[in-house]
PDB file of C-alpha atoms in Angstrom:
ATOM      1  CA  TYR A  16      -0.171   0.180  -0.119  1.00 45.00           C
ATOM      2  CA  CYS A  17       3.004   2.593   0.901  1.00 47.00           C
ATOM      3  CA  ASP A  18       4.330   1.713  -2.169  1.00 48.00           C
ATOM      4  CA  VAL A  19       1.434   2.703  -4.466  1.00 43.00           C
ATOM      5  CA  TYR A  20       0.939   5.708  -2.752  1.00 44.00           C
ATOM      6  CA  VAL A  21       4.340   7.198  -2.911  1.00 44.00           C
ATOM      7  CA  LEU A  22       4.040   6.046  -6.635  1.00 44.00           C
ATOM      8  CA  VAL A  23       0.679   7.774  -6.994  1.00 43.00           C
ATOM      9  CA  ASN A  24       2.103  10.997  -4.937  1.00 49.00           C
ATOM     10  CA  CYS A  25       5.120  11.215  -7.405  1.00 49.00           C
ATOM     11  CA  ILE A  26       3.137  10.534 -11.043  1.00 48.00           C
ATOM     12  CA  CYS A  27       0.443  13.395  -9.601  1.00 51.00           C
ATOM     13  CA  THR A  28       3.542  15.795  -8.149  1.00 56.00           C
ATOM     14  CA  GLN A  29       4.980  15.285 -11.862  1.00 55.00           C
ATOM     15  CA  PHE A  30       1.799  15.490 -13.632  1.00 52.00           C
ATOM     16  CA  VAL A  31       0.461  18.856 -11.725  1.00 55.00           C
ATOM     17  CA  PHE A  32       4.279  20.275 -12.451  1.00 55.00           C
ATOM     18  CA  ASP A  33       4.429  19.247 -16.224  1.00 56.00           C
ATOM     19  CA  PHE A  34       0.697  21.034 -16.266  1.00 53.00           C
ATOM     20  CA  LEU A  35       1.607  23.883 -15.041  1.00 55.00           C
ATOM     21  CA  MET A  36       4.778  24.377 -16.834  1.00 55.00           C
ATOM     22  CA  MET A  37       2.799  23.615 -20.137  1.00 50.00           C
ATOM     23  CA  PHE A  38       0.600  26.400 -19.065  1.00 51.00           C
ATOM     24  CA  PHE A  39       3.155  28.750 -18.091  1.00 53.00           C
ATOM     25  CA  PHE A  40       5.016  28.735 -21.096  1.00 50.00           C
ATOM     26  CA  PHE A  41       2.753  28.557 -23.779  1.00 45.00           C
ATOM     27  CA  PHE A  42       0.079  31.291 -22.514  1.00 47.00           C
ATOM     28  CA  PHE A  43       2.430  33.931 -21.071  1.00 47.00           C
ATOM     29  CA  PHE A  44       5.233  34.638 -23.216  1.00 46.00           C
ATOM     30  CA  GLN A  45       2.323  34.889 -26.409  1.00 43.00           C
ATOM     31  CA  ALA A  46       2.878  38.633 -26.641  1.00 42.00           C
ATOM     32  CA  GLU A  47       4.718  41.648 -26.500  1.00 41.00           C
ATOM     33  CA  ASP A  48       4.925  43.418 -24.031  1.00 42.00           C
ATOM     34  CA  GLY A  49       3.384  47.184 -23.029  1.00 41.00           C
ATOM     35  CA  ILE A  50       5.116  49.848 -24.190  1.00 40.00           C
ATOM     36  CA  ARG A  51       6.593  51.729 -21.067  1.00 43.00           C
ATOM     37  CA  ASP A  52       6.180  55.679 -22.384  1.00 43.00           C
ATOM     38  CA  ALA A  53       2.991  57.018 -21.406  1.00 44.00           C
ATOM     39  CA  GLN A  54       1.039  57.311 -24.720  1.00 45.00           C
ATOM     40  CA  GLU A  55      -2.917  57.530 -25.777  1.00 48.00           C
ATOM     41  CA  SER A  56      -4.180  54.347 -26.474  1.00 44.00           C
ATOM     42  CA  ARG A  57      -4.060  52.646 -29.805  1.00 48.00           C
ATOM     43  CA  GLY A  58      -7.058  50.762 -29.308  1.00 46.00           C
ATOM     44  CA  LEU A  59      -7.523  47.165 -28.438  1.00 46.00           C
ATOM     45  CA  GLY A  60      -3.932  46.301 -29.186  1.00 49.00           C
ATOM     46  CA  ASP A  61      -3.154  48.333 -26.105  1.00 50.00           C
ATOM     47  CA  VAL A  62      -5.533  46.563 -24.008  1.00 46.00           C
ATOM     48  CA  TYR A  63      -4.307  43.177 -25.091  1.00 47.00           C
ATOM     49  CA  LYS A  64      -0.244  44.409 -24.077  1.00 52.00           C
ATOM     50  CA  ARG A  65      -1.672  45.108 -21.202  1.00 56.00           C
ATOM     51  CA  GLN A  66      -3.578  42.193 -20.304  1.00 63.00           C
ATOM     52  CA  VAL A  67      -0.581  40.350 -21.071  1.00 64.00           C
ATOM     53  CA  HIS A  68       1.637  41.615 -18.767  1.00 71.00           C
ATOM     54  CA  THR A  69      -1.077  40.697 -16.073  1.00 78.00           C
ATOM     55  CA  ILE A  70      -0.655  37.511 -17.066  1.00 74.00           C
ATOM     56  CA  ARG A  71       2.822  37.268 -16.511  1.00 75.00           C
ATOM     57  CA  ALA A  72       2.682  38.818 -13.365  1.00 81.00           C
ATOM     58  CA  ALA A  73      -0.217  36.359 -12.158  1.00 81.00           C
ATOM     59  CA  ALA A  74       2.090  33.455 -13.626  1.00 79.00           C
ATOM     60  CA  ALA A  75       5.068  34.766 -11.220  1.00 84.00           C
ATOM     61  CA  THR A  76       2.524  34.883  -8.627  1.00 84.00           C
ATOM     62  CA  ASN A  77       1.576  31.288  -8.950  1.00 83.00           C
ATOM     63  CA  LEU A  78       5.098  30.385  -9.320  1.00 84.00           C
ATOM     64  CA  LYS A  79       5.686  31.788  -5.609  1.00 88.00           C
ATOM     65  CA  LYS A  80       2.149  29.718  -4.836  1.00 85.00           C
ATOM     66  CA  LEU A  81       3.641  26.644  -5.744  1.00 85.00           C
ATOM     67  CA  ALA A  82       6.964  27.088  -4.117  1.00 87.00           C
ATOM     68  CA  GLU A  83       5.661  28.098  -0.781  1.00 88.00           C
ATOM     69  CA  ILE A  84       2.989  24.614  -1.068  1.00 85.00           C
ATOM     70  CA  PHE A  85       5.363  22.290  -2.621  1.00 85.00           C
ATOM     71  CA  GLY A  86       8.499  23.755  -0.208  1.00 87.00           C
ATOM     72  CA  ALA A  87      11.959  25.417  -0.545  1.00 87.00           C
ATOM     73  CA  GLU A  88      13.692  22.033  -1.551  1.00 87.00           C
ATOM     74  CA  TRP A  89      11.113  20.753  -4.044  1.00 86.00           C
ATOM     75  CA  ALA A  90      10.991  24.462  -5.581  1.00 87.00           C
ATOM     76  CA  SER A  91      15.295  24.202  -5.685  1.00 87.00           C
ATOM     77  CA  GLU A  92      14.806  21.157  -7.723  1.00 86.00           C
ATOM     78  CA  HIS A  93      12.166  21.822  -9.983  1.00 84.00           C
ATOM     79  CA  LEU A  94      10.917  25.636 -10.027  1.00 85.00           C
ATOM     80  CA  ILE A  95      14.041  27.340 -10.376  1.00 89.00           C
ATOM     81  CA  PRO A  96      16.396  25.240 -13.012  1.00 88.00           C
ATOM     82  CA  GLN A  97      13.293  26.140 -15.207  1.00 86.00           C
ATOM     83  CA  VAL A  98      13.184  29.726 -14.596  1.00 88.00           C
ATOM     84  CA  GLY A  99      16.954  29.526 -14.760  1.00 88.00           C
ATOM     85  CA  ALA A 100      16.822  28.480 -18.162  1.00 87.00           C
ATOM     86  CA  MET A 101      14.670  30.962 -19.409  1.00 86.00           C
ATOM     87  CA  CYS A 102      17.293  33.564 -18.820  1.00 88.00           C
ATOM     88  CA  SER A 103      19.744  33.146 -21.448  1.00 89.00           C
ATOM     89  CA  SER A 104      16.482  33.232 -23.729  1.00 90.00           C
ATOM     90  CA  ASN A 105      16.754  35.579 -26.843  1.00 92.00           C
ATOM     91  CA  ASN A 106      13.099  36.524 -26.162  1.00 88.00           C
ATOM     92  CA  TYR A 107      13.556  39.855 -23.667  1.00 88.00           C
ATOM     93  CA  LEU A 108      10.300  38.294 -22.530  1.00 86.00           C
ATOM     94  CA  PHE A 109      10.802  35.757 -21.408  1.00 86.00           C
ATOM     95  CA  ARG A 110      13.884  37.627 -19.400  1.00 91.00           C
ATOM     96  CA  LEU A 111      11.390  39.977 -18.319  1.00 90.00           C
ATOM     97  CA  THR A 112       9.276  37.172 -16.610  1.00 88.00           C
ATOM     98  CA  THR A 113      12.916  35.283 -14.870  1.00 91.00           C
ATOM     99  CA  LEU A 114      12.969  38.819 -13.153  1.00 93.00           C
ATOM    100  CA  ALA A 115       9.555  38.993 -11.976  1.00 92.00           C
ATOM    101  CA  SER A 116       9.494  34.979 -11.223  1.00 91.00           C
ATOM    102  CA  CYS A 117      12.757  35.105  -9.246  1.00 92.00           C
ATOM    103  CA  ALA A 118      11.678  37.899  -6.922  1.00 92.00           C
ATOM    104  CA  MET A 119       8.342  36.124  -6.444  1.00 91.00           C
ATOM    105  CA  LEU A 120      10.289  33.241  -5.329  1.00 91.00           C
ATOM    106  CA  ALA A 121      12.665  34.471  -3.157  1.00 91.00           C
ATOM    107  CA  GLU A 122       9.502  36.014  -1.489  1.00 89.00           C
ATOM    108  CA  ALA A 123       8.494  32.382  -0.987  1.00 89.00           C
ATOM    109  CA  LEU A 124      11.721  30.943  -0.070  1.00 88.00           C
ATOM    110  CA  GLY A 125      13.590  33.413   2.306  1.00 84.00           C
ATOM    111  CA  ASN A 126      17.191  32.864   2.686  1.00 78.00           C
ATOM    112  CA  VAL A 127      17.790  29.466   1.870  1.00 76.00           C
ATOM    113  CA  PRO A 128      20.504  27.981  -0.364  1.00 70.00           C
ATOM    114  CA  GLY A 129      17.934  28.671  -3.797  1.00 65.00           C
ATOM    115  CA  SER A 130      17.517  32.044  -3.259  1.00 73.00           C
ATOM    116  CA  ALA A 131      21.172  32.561  -4.166  1.00 82.00           C
ATOM    117  CA  ARG A 132      20.736  31.046  -7.371  1.00 89.00           C
ATOM    118  CA  LEU A 133      17.669  33.625  -7.874  1.00 92.00           C
ATOM    119  CA  LEU A 134      20.078  36.453  -7.107  1.00 93.00           C
ATOM    120  CA  ASP A 135      22.867  35.444  -9.485  1.00 94.00           C
ATOM    121  CA  MET A 136      20.352  34.809 -12.103  1.00 95.00           C
ATOM    122  CA  VAL A 137      18.695  38.571 -11.723  1.00 96.00           C
ATOM    123  CA  THR A 138      22.217  40.309 -11.004  1.00 96.00           C
ATOM    124  CA  GLY A 139      23.272  38.554 -14.292  1.00 96.00           C
ATOM    125  CA  LEU A 140      20.843  40.200 -16.040  1.00 97.00           C
ATOM    126  CA  ALA A 141      21.715  43.766 -14.922  1.00 97.00           C
ATOM    127  CA  ASN A 142      24.021  44.026 -18.569  1.00 95.00           C
ATOM    128  CA  ASP A 143      21.358  42.936 -20.716  1.00 97.00           C
ATOM    129  CA  PRO A 144      21.113  44.472 -23.810  1.00 96.00           C
ATOM    130  CA  VAL A 145      17.277  45.422 -23.612  1.00 96.00           C
ATOM    131  CA  PRO A 146      16.968  48.905 -21.281  1.00 96.00           C
ATOM    132  CA  ASN A 147      13.207  47.277 -19.860  1.00 94.00           C
ATOM    133  CA  VAL A 148      15.161  44.198 -18.512  1.00 95.00           C
ATOM    134  CA  ARG A 149      18.020  46.066 -16.951  1.00 96.00           C
ATOM    135  CA  PHE A 150      15.636  48.687 -15.139  1.00 94.00           C
ATOM    136  CA  ASN A 151      13.379  45.904 -13.976  1.00 95.00           C
ATOM    137  CA  VAL A 152      16.646  44.189 -12.214  1.00 97.00           C
ATOM    138  CA  SER A 153      16.400  46.954  -9.993  1.00 97.00           C
ATOM    139  CA  LYS A 154      12.748  46.570  -9.475  1.00 96.00           C
ATOM    140  CA  ALA A 155      13.190  42.631  -8.726  1.00 95.00           C
ATOM    141  CA  VAL A 156      15.963  43.504  -6.423  1.00 96.00           C
ATOM    142  CA  VAL A 157      14.001  45.806  -4.150  1.00 95.00           C
ATOM    143  CA  GLN A 158      11.548  42.677  -3.543  1.00 93.00           C
ATOM    144  CA  MET A 159      14.128  40.564  -2.613  1.00 93.00           C
ATOM    145  CA  ILE A 160      15.923  42.732   0.083  1.00 92.00           C
ATOM    146  CA  PRO A 161      14.114  40.813   2.514  1.00 90.00           C
ATOM    147  CA  SER A 162      15.327  37.772   1.521  1.00 88.00           C
ATOM    148  CA  LEU A 163      18.972  39.001   1.468  1.00 88.00           C
ATOM    149  CA  ASP A 164      21.318  39.056   4.114  1.00 87.00           C
ATOM    150  CA  LYS A 165      23.003  42.292   4.551  1.00 89.00           C
ATOM    151  CA  ALA A 166      26.758  41.336   3.671  1.00 91.00           C
ATOM    152  CA  VAL A 167      25.179  40.127   0.163  1.00 90.00           C
ATOM    153  CA  LEU A 168      23.558  43.448  -0.292  1.00 91.00           C
ATOM    154  CA  SER A 169      26.756  45.162   0.474  1.00 93.00           C
ATOM    155  CA  SER A 170      28.704  43.206  -1.302  1.00 94.00           C
ATOM    156  CA  LYS A 171      26.954  42.510  -4.302  1.00 94.00           C
ATOM    157  CA  VAL A 172      23.440  44.289  -4.899  1.00 95.00           C
ATOM    158  CA  LYS A 173      25.049  47.751  -4.281  1.00 96.00           C
ATOM    159  CA  PRO A 174      27.694  47.954  -6.123  1.00 96.00           C
ATOM    160  CA  MET A 175      25.425  46.611  -9.045  1.00 97.00           C
ATOM    161  CA  LEU A 176      22.673  49.292  -8.500  1.00 97.00           C
ATOM    162  CA  GLN A 177      26.029  51.710  -8.367  1.00 97.00           C
ATOM    163  CA  THR A 178      27.224  50.834 -11.826  1.00 97.00           C
ATOM    164  CA  MET A 179      23.445  50.721 -12.891  1.00 97.00           C
ATOM    165  CA  CYS A 180      22.966  54.306 -11.718  1.00 97.00           C
ATOM    166  CA  GLU A 181      25.560  55.405 -14.761  1.00 97.00           C
ATOM    167  CA  ASP A 182      23.651  53.686 -17.678  1.00 97.00           C
ATOM    168  CA  PRO A 183      22.563  55.585 -20.738  1.00 96.00           C
ATOM    169  CA  ASP A 184      19.133  54.806 -20.209  1.00 96.00           C
ATOM    170  CA  ALA A 185      16.959  57.361 -18.210  1.00 95.00           C
ATOM    171  CA  ASP A 186      14.770  54.590 -16.691  1.00 95.00           C
ATOM    172  CA  VAL A 187      17.557  52.442 -15.842  1.00 96.00           C
ATOM    173  CA  LYS A 188      19.183  55.442 -14.014  1.00 97.00           C
ATOM    174  CA  PHE A 189      16.171  56.126 -12.026  1.00 96.00           C
ATOM    175  CA  PHE A 190      14.809  52.563 -10.721  1.00 96.00           C
ATOM    176  CA  ALA A 191      18.833  51.883  -9.900  1.00 97.00           C
ATOM    177  CA  GLY A 192      18.505  55.169  -7.306  1.00 97.00           C
ATOM    178  CA  LYS A 193      15.520  54.040  -6.255  1.00 96.00           C
ATOM    179  CA  ALA A 194      16.481  50.663  -5.471  1.00 96.00           C
ATOM    180  CA  LEU A 195      19.825  52.177  -3.807  1.00 95.00           C
ATOM    181  CA  MET A 196      17.561  54.188  -1.375  1.00 95.00           C
ATOM    182  CA  GLU A 197      15.275  50.931  -0.379  1.00 92.00           C
ATOM    183  CA  ILE A 198      18.740  49.825   0.500  1.00 89.00           C
ATOM    184  CA  ALA A 199      20.119  52.107   2.713  1.00 77.00           C
TER     185      ALA A 199
END
């Protein structure tokens, strides 16, 4: 009886994981992100873009919930590698979703070994060629502050943000400066 229970539990866990990852990747990366400059709406396309951004945010929130339900060890084994795979994607939307997912997972995991990998993913995107990704690094770091040690903040995060304050993009500078104020 015990072996059957363990087998069924493993199959169900893998099925849920496979289904969620398929759902996550299929539905949340289908459209472009919204335009960051304030403009008048151009119709339904803008509404669609805003909805897709909301869906991506919901996906990151759902990853956080999965990590809370299944625990840090499971998240480190199953979720973090999947999220990490998106860091090197050619599609900047995947990289944006990686940042949101890392921030949410860090909130769920707290200061455990897996959260260090999340910070590495986020800091690795600080030199991304797309400004939208770079300024979202600052936003992700702000969300991650409660799960980071003070030593890590001063040795790794603060220097990265100070470098980002020198970025040629005004938005990157703004959000890096804002994040530095949050750390201080």
